[in-house]
Coordinates of C-alpha atoms and ligand atoms in Angstrom, one line a residue:
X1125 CA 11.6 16.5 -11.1
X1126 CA 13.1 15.2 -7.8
X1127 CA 11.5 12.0 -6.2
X1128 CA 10.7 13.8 -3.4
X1129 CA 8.0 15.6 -5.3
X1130 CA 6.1 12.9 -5.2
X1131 CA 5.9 10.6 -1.9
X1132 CA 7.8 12.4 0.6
X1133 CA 6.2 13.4 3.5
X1134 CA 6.3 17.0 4.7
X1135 CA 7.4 17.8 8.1
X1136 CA 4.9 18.4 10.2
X1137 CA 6.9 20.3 13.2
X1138 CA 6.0 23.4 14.8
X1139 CA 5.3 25.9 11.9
X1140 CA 3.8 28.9 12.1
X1141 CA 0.2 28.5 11.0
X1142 CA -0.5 29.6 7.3
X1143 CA -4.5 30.3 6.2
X1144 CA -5.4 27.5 3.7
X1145 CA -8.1 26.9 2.1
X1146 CA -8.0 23.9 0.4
X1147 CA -6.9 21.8 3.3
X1148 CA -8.7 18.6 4.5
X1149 CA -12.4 17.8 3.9
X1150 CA -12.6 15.3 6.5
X1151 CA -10.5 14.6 9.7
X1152 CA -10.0 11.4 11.3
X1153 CA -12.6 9.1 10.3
X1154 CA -14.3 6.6 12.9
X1155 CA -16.9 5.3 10.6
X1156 CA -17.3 1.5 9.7
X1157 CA -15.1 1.8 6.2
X1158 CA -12.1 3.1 8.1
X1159 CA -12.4 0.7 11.1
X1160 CA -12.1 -2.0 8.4
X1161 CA -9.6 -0.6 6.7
X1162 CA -7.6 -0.4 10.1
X1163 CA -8.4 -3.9 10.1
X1164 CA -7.0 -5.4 6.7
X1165 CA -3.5 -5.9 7.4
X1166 CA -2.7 -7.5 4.3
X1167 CA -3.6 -6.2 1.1
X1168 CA -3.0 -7.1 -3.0
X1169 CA -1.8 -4.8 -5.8
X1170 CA -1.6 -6.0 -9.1
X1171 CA -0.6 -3.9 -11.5
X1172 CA -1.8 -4.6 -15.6
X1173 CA -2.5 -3.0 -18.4
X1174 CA -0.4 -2.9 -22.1
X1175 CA 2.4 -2.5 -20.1
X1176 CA 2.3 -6.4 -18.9
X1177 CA 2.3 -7.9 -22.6
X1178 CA 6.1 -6.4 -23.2
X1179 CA 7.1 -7.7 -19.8
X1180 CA 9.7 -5.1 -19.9
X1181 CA 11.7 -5.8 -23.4
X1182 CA 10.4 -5.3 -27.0
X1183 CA 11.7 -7.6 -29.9
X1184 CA 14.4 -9.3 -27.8
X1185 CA 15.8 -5.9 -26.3
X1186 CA 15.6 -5.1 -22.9
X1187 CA 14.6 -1.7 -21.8
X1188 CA 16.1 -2.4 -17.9
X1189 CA 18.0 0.3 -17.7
X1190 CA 16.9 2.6 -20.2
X1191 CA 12.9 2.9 -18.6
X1192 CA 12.3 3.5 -14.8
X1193 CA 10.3 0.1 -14.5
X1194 CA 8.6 -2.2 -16.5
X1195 CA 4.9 -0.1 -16.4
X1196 CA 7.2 2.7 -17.7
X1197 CA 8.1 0.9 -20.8
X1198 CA 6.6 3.7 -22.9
X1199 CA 9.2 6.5 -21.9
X1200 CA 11.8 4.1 -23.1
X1201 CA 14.3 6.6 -24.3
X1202 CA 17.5 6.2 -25.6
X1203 CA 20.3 4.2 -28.1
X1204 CA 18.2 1.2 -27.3
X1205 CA 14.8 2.4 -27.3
X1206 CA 13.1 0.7 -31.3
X1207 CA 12.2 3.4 -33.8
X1208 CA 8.8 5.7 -33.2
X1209 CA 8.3 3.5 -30.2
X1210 CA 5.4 5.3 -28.2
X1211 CA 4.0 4.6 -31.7
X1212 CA 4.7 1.4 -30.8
X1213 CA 3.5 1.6 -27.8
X1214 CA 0.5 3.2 -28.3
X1215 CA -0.9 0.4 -30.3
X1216 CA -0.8 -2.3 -28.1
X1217 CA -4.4 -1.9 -27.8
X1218 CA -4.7 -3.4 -31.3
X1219 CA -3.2 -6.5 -29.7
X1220 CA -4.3 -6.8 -25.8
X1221 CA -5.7 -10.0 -25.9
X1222 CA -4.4 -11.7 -22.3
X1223 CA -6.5 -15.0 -23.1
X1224 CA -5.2 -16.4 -20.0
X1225 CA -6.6 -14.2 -17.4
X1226 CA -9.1 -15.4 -14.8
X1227 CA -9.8 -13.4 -12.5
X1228 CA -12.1 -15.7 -10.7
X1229 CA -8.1 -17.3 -9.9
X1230 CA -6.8 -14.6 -9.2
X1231 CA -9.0 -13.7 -6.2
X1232 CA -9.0 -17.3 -4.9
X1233 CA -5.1 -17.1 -4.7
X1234 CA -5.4 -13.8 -2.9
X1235 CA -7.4 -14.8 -0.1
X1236 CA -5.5 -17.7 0.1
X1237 CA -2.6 -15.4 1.0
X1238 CA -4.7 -13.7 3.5
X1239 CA -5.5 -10.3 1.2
X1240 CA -8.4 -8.5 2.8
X1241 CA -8.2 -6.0 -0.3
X1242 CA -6.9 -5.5 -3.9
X1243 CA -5.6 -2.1 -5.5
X1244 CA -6.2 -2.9 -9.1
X1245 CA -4.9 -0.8 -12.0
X1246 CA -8.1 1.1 -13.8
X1247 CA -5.7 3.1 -15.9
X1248 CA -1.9 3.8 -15.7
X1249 CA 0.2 6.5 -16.7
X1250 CA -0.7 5.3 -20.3
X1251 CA -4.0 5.9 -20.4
X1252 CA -5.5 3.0 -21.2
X1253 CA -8.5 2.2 -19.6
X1254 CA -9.1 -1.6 -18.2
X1255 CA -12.8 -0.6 -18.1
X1256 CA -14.9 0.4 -21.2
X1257 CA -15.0 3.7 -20.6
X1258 CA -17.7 5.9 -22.2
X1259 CA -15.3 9.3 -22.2
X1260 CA -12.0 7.6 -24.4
X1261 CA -11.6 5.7 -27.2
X1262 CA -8.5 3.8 -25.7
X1263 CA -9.7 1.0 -23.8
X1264 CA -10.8 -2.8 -23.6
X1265 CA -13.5 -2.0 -26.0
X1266 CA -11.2 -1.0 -28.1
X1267 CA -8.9 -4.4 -28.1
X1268 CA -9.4 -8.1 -28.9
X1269 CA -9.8 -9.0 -25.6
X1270 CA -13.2 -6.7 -24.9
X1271 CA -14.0 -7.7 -21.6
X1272 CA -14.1 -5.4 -18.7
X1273 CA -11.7 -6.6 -16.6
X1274 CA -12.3 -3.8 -14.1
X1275 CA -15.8 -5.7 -14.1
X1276 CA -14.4 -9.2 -13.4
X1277 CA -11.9 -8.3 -10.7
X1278 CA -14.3 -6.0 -8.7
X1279 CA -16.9 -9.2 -9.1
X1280 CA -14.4 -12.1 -8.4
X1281 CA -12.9 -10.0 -4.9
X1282 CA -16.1 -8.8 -3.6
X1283 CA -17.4 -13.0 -4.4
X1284 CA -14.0 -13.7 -2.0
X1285 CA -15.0 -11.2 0.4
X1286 CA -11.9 -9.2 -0.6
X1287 CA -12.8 -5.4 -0.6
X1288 CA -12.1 -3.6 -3.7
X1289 CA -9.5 -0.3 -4.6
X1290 CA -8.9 1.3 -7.7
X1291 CA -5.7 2.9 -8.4
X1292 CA -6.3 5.4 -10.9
X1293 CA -3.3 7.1 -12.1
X1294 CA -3.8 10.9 -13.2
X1295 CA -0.8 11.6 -15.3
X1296 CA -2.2 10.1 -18.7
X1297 CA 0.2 10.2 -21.6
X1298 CA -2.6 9.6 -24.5
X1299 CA -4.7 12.0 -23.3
X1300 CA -4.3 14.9 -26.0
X1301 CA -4.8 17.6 -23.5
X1302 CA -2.3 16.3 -20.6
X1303 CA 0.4 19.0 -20.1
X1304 CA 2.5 18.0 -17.4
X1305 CA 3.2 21.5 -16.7
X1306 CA 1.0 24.7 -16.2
X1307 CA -0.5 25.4 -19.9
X1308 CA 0.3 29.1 -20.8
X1309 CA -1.4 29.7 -23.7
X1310 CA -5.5 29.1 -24.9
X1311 CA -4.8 26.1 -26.7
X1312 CA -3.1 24.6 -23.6
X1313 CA -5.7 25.9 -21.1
X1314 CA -8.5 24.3 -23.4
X1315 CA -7.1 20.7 -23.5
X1316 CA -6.1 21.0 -20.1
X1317 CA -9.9 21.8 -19.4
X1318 CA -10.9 18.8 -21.6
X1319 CA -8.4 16.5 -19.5
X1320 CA -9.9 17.6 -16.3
X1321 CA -13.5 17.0 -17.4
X1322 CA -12.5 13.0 -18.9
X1323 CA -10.8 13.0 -15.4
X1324 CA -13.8 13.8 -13.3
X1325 CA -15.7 11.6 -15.9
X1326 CA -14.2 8.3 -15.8
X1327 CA -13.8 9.2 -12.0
X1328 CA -17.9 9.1 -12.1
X1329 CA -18.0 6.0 -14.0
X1330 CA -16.0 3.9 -12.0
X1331 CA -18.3 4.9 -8.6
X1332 CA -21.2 4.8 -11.2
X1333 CA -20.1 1.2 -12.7
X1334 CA -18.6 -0.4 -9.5
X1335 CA -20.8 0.2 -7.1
X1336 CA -18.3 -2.2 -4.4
X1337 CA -15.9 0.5 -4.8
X1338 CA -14.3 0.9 -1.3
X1339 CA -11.5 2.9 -1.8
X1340 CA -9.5 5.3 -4.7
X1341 CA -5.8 4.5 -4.9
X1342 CA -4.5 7.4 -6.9
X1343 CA -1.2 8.2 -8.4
X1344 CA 0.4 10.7 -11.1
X1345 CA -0.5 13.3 -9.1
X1346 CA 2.8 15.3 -8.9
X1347 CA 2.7 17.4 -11.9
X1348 CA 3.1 21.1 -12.0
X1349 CA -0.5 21.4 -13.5
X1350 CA -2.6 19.0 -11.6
X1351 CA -1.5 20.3 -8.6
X1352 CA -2.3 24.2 -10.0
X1353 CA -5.6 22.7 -9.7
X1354 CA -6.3 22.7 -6.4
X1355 CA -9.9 24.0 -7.2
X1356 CA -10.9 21.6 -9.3
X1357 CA -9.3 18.8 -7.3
X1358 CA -10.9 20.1 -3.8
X1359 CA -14.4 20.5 -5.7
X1360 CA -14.0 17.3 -7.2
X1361 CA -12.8 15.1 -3.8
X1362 CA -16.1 16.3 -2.3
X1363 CA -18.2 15.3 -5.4
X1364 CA -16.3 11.5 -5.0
X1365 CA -17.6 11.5 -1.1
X1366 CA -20.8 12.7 -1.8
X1367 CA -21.2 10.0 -5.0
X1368 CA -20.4 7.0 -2.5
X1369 CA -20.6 7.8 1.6
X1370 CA -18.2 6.1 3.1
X1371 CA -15.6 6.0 0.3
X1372 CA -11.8 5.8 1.2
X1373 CA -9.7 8.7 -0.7
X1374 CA -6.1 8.7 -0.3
X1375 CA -3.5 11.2 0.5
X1376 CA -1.6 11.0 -3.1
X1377 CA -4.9 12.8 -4.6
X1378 CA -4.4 16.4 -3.9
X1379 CA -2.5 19.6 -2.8
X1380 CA -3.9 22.9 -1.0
X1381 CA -3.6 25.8 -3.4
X1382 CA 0.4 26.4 -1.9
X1383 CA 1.4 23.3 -3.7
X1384 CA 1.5 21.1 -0.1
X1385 CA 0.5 18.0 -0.9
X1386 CA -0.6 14.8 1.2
X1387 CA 0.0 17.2 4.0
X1388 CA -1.9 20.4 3.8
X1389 CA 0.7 23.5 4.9
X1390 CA -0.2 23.2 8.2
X1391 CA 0.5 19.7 8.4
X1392 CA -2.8 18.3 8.1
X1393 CA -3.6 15.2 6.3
X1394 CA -5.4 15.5 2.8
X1395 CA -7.3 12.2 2.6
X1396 CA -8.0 9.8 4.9
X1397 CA -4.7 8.2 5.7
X1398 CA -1.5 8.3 4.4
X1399 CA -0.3 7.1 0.8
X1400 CA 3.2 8.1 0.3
X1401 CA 4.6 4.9 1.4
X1402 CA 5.6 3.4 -1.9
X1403 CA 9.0 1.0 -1.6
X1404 CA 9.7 2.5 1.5
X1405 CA 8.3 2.4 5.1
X1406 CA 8.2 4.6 8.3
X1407 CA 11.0 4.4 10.1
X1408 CA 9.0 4.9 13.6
X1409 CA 5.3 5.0 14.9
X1410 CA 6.0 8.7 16.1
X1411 CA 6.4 10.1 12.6
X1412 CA 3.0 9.0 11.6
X1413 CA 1.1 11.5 13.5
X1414 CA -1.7 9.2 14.7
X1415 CA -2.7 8.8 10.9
X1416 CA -3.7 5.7 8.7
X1417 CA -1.8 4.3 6.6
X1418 CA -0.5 1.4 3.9
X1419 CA 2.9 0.7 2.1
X1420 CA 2.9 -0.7 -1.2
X1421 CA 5.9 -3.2 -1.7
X1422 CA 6.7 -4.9 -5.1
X1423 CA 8.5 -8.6 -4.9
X1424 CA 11.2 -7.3 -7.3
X1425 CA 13.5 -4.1 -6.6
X1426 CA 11.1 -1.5 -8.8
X1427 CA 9.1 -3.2 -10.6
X1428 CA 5.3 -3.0 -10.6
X1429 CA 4.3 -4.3 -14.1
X1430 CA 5.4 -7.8 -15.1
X1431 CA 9.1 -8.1 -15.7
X1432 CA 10.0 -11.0 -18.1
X1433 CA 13.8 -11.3 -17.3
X1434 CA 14.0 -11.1 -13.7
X1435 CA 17.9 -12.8 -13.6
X1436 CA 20.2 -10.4 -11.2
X1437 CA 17.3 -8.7 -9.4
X1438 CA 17.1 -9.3 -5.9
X1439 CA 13.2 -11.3 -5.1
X1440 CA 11.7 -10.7 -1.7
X1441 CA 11.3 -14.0 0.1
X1442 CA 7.6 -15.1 2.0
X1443 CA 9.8 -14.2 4.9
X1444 CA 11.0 -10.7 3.5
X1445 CA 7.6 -10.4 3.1
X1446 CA 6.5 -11.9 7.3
X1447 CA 8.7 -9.1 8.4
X1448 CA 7.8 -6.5 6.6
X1449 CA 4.0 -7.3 7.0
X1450 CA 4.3 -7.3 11.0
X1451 CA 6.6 -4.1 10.6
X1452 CA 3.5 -2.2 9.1
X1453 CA 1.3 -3.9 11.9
X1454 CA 3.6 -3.2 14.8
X1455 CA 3.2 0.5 13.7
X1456 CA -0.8 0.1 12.7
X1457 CA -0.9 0.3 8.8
X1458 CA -1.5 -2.3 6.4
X1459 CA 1.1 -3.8 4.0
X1460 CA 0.2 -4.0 -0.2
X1461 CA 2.2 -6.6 -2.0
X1462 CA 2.3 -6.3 -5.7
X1463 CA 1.4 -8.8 -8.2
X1464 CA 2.5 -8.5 -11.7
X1465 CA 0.8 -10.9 -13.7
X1466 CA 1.9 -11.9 -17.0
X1467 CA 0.5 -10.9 -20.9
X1468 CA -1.5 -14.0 -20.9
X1469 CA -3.2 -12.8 -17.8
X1470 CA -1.3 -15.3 -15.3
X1471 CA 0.8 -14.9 -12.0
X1472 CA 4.2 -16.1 -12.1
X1473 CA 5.2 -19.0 -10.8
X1474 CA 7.3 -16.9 -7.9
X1475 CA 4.1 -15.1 -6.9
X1476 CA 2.3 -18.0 -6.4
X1477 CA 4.9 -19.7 -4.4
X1478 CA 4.7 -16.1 -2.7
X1479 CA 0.7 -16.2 -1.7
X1480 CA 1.3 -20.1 -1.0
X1481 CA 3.8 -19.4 1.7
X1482 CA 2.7 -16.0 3.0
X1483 CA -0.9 -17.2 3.1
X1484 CA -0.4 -20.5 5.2
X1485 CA 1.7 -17.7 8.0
X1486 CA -0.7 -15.5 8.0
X1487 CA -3.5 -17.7 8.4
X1488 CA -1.5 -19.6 11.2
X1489 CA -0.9 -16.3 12.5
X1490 CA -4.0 -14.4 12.2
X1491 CA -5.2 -13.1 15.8
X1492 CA -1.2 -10.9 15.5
X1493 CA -2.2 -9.7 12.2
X1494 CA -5.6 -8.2 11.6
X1495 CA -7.0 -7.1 14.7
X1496 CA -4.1 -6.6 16.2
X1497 CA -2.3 -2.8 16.4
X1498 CA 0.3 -0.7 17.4
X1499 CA 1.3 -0.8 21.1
X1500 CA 3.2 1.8 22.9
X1501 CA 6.2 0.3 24.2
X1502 CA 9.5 0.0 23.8
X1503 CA 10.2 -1.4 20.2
X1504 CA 12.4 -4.9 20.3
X1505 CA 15.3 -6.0 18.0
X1506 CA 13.8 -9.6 18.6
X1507 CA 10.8 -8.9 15.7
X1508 CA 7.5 -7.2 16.3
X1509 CA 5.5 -6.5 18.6
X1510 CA 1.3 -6.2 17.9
X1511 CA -1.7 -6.1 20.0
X1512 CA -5.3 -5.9 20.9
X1513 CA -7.1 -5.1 24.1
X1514 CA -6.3 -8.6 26.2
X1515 CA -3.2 -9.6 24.5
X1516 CA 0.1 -8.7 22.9
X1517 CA 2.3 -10.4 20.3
X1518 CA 5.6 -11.0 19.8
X1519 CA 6.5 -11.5 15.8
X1520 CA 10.0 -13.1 16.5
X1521 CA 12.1 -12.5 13.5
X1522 CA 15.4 -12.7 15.4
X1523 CA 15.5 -15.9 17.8
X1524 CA 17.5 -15.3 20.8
X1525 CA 20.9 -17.2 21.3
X1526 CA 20.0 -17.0 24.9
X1527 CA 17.0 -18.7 24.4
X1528 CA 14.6 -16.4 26.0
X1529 CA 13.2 -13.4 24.7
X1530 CA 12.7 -10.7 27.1
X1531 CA 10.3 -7.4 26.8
X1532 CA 10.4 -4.2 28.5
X1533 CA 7.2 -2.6 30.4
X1534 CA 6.9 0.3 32.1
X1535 CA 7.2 -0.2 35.9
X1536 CA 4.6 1.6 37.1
X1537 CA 1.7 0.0 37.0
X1538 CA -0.5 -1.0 33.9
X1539 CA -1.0 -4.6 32.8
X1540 CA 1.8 -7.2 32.5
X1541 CA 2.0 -10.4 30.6
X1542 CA 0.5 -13.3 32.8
X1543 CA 0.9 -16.4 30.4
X1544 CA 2.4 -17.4 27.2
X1545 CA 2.0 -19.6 24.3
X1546 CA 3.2 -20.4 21.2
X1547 CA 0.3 -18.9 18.8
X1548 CA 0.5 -21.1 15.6
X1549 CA 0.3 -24.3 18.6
X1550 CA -0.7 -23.3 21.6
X1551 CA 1.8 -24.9 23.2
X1552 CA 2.4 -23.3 26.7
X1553 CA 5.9 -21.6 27.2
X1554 CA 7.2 -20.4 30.6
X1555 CA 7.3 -17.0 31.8
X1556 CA 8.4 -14.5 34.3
X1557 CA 8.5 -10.9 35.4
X1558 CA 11.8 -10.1 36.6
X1559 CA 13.1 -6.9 38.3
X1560 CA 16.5 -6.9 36.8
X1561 CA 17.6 -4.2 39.3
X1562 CA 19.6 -2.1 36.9
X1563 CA 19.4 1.7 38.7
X1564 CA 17.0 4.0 37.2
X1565 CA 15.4 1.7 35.2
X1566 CA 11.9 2.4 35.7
X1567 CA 10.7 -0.8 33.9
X1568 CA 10.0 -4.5 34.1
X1569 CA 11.2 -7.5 32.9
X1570 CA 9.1 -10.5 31.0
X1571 CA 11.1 -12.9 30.0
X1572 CA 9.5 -15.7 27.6
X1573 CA 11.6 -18.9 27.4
X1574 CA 12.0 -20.3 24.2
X1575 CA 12.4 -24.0 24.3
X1576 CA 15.0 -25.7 22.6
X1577 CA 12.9 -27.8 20.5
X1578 CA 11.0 -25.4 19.1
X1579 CA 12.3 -26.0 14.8
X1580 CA 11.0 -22.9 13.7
X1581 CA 11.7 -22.0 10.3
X1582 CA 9.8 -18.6 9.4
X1583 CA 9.0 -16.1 12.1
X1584 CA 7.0 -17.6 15.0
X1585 CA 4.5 -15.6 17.4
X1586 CA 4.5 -15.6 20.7
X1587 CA 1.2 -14.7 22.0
X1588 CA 1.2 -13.2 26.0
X1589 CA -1.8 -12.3 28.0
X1590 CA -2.1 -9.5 29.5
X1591 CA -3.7 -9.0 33.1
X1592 CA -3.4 -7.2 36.2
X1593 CA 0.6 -7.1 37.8
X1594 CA 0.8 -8.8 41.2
X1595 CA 2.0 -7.9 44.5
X1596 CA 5.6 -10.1 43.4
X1597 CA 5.8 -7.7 40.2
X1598 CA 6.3 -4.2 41.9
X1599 CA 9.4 -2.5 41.9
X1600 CA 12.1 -3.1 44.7
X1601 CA 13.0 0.3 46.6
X1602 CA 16.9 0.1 46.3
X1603 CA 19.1 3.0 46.7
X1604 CA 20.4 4.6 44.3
X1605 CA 23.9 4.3 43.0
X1606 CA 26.1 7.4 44.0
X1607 CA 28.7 8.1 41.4
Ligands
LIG949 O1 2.4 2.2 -10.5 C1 3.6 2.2 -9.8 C2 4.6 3.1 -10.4 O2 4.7 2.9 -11.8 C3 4.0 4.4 -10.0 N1 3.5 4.2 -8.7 C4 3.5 2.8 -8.4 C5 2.4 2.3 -7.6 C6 5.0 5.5 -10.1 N2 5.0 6.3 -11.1 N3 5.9 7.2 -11.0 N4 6.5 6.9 -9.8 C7 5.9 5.9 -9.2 C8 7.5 7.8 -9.4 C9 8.6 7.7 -10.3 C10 9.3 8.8 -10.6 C11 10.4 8.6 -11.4 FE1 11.1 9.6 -12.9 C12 10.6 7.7 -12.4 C13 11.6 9.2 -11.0 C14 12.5 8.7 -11.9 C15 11.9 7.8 -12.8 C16 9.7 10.3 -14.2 C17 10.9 10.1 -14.9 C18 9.9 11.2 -13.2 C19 11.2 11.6 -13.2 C20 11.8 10.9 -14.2

């Protein structure tokens, strides 16, 4: 399987039109759920499950390397994988037991970081189900630990005010009847059946159970035989919607019945906004259509489950973490960071220094953040740019040697900046409009100066009000250079 099976996006230029059938269910959404979601900026993922007690190695060996990521432990292959070690692997149950784990904490730390929702692993690729789940055998019930942790992190958010996603990974390697290609035979056909129906089942219960449910954050969705179920998938999407109004679904869930998925074959979105954006991010505003969207970023290079041994691997700074946050804002989606936490149920100490420092930004910083979008102008090499009806901000990322950072606007007509000001302060900062007089350049000037004793350390906003441009902002009437 290539990677770009399973997040790319497909082109949407002109194409002829092709009849399909299983294409979207909804179209842009304007209800309050999706205005909200337009509105959450920052999000949490944390990703546990059996995976987390290994923390990528297994009696002292290391499986870096030899698995994908640390979640992927269980298709450790190779010279250094241990003897009958899905065996292995499959038994963790027998000892999940994160005695640690508070959820309570965990939600505390995330709105202190500024996390307006969580994505929280239900179920990964190995099947095991964080919930009690009346339709397997495989889950908390079935551990030492016993609790439903599904139950305590939807509680502990929604008691935050955080609203609540559930990743639910398809792909399920315990499940007897999972065939990750297109079962020939009877026997294949029949488990596949079965794996469909546990599918739709546990699917139920989670709406049924966790009634806060505001969104689905599905994954594992690129096999040859889930999406040769683009019946059952289409059927099932609308019994989701109808179960819980309002429900976010999405794009990673489904395909139309030519195998086009999160894009229909016409280019239509199949969800409700975009969810291919996993360790990557759009390049533009342009390519995303006018459609919702998150990214999901882990700290680490790849690695959504906790990783023990971290030494050598690159870990994304708080201000990694600024600028990739007002990237997704200055092109309207929200960004996911990942949390890993430990066996015992705990953060690391790098995460938490992580929601510390991003937290005490983004509350500082709030008005560019959350309520503040995409605008259309030119994009700057200085940071970011956001905004909102009355005002526009300027993530700085890049501090100007000259000392003032200048923005380009369109010349004719439309509202110009009017004042400045530091946004974390308030402290006033001096601006004009200049008409630079370069020929055939149909735009104006603001130019924001940025004093000298400003000590800024991280990324610092500069917020600018926008009202109507004077008589002194209009265009001089030169003649044009003849060449
Ligand atoms: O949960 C996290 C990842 O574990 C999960 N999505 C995020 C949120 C994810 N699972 N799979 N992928 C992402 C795509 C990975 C595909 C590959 Fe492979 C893994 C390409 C190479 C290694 C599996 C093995 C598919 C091809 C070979």
């Amino acid at each position: 399987m290539t990677t770009s099976l399973w997040t790319s996006r497909q082109p949407r230029d002109a194409r002829p039109s092709v009849p399909v059938e299983y294409g979207p269910l909804v179209g842009r959404r304007d209800d309050e759920p999706m205005r909200r979601f337009r509105r959450y900026g920052l999000g949490q993922f944390i990703h546990f499950g059996l995976y987390s007690l290994l923390g990528g190695e297994y009696d002292g060996v290391s499986a870096t390397g030899a698995a994908p990521a640390p979640e992927w432990i269980r298709a450790w292959r190779g010279p250094t994988a241990p003897p009958n070690w899905t065996d292995t692997y499959d038994r963790l149950n027998e000892s999940f037991d994160p005695t640690e784990l508070d959820a309570r904490a965990w939600a505390r730390q995330a709105r202190q970081m500024g996390a307006r929702y969580i994505i929280f692993t239900t179920k990964h690729h190995d099947g095991f189900a964080l919930w009690p789940s009346a339709h397997s055998d495989y889950t908390v019930a079935n551990s030492p630990f016993r609790r439903d942790l599904v139950g305590e992190v939807v509680d502990a958010y929604t008691a935050e005010g955080i609203d609540v996603f559930l990743y639910f990974s398809v792909l399920d390697w315990h499940h007897p009847g999972y065939t990750s290609a297109v079962p020939t035979d009877e026997a294949g056909r029949a488990g596949w059946q079965d794996f469909l129906e546990y599918t739709r089942a546990q699917l139920l219960e989670l709406l049924e159970r966790y009634p806060a449910t505001r969104g689905l954050w599905f994954d594992g969705t690129w096999d040859a035989s889930w999406v040769a179920s683009h019946e059952f998938t289409h059927r099932l999407e609308q019994e989701l919607r109808e179960k819980r109004p309002g429900l976010i679904i999405g794009s990673r869930f489904r395909n139309d019945e030519h195998g086009a998925r999160h894009f229909d074959s016409n280019g239509a979105l199949l969800g409700d906004y975009e969810q291919g954006w996993e360790r990557k991010l759009p390049a533009n505003h342009e390519m995303l259509g006018g459609n919702d969207w998150d990214g999901v970023m882990t700290i680490g290079p790849n690695a959504w489950g906790w990783l023990r041994d971290t030494s050598g691997q690159y870990q994304k700074t708080a201000d990694d973490l600024i600028d990739l946050l007002m990237r997704c804002r200055s092109m309207g989606g929200n960004l996911v960071v990942n949390f890993g936490p430990d066996g015992s149920g705990r953060m690391t100490a790098h995460e938490g220094r992580i929601a510390e420092q991003l937290g005490a930004w983004v509350a500082a910083n709030a008005d560019a953040v959350y309520d503040a979008g995409h605008v259309d102008l030119d994009p700057t090499g200085l940071g970011w740019l956001t905004g909102d009806d009355d005002r526009l901000f300027l993530t700085v990322v890049n501090r100007p040697v000259t000392g003032i950072a200048r923005l380009r606007f369109p010349a004719d007509g439309g509202r110009l900046p009017v004042a400045a000001r530091l946004l974390d302060s308030g402290r006033a900062l001096e601006m004009r409009i200049t008409d630079i007089g370069y020929d055939l350049d149909a735009a104006v000037y603001c130019d924001v100066v940025i004093p000298a004793d400003v000590r800024a350390t991280r990324a610092f906003v500069i917020e600018l009000a926008l009202g109507e441009a004077g008589e002194s902002t209009a265009k001089a009437e030169r003649i044009d250079a003849w060449m």
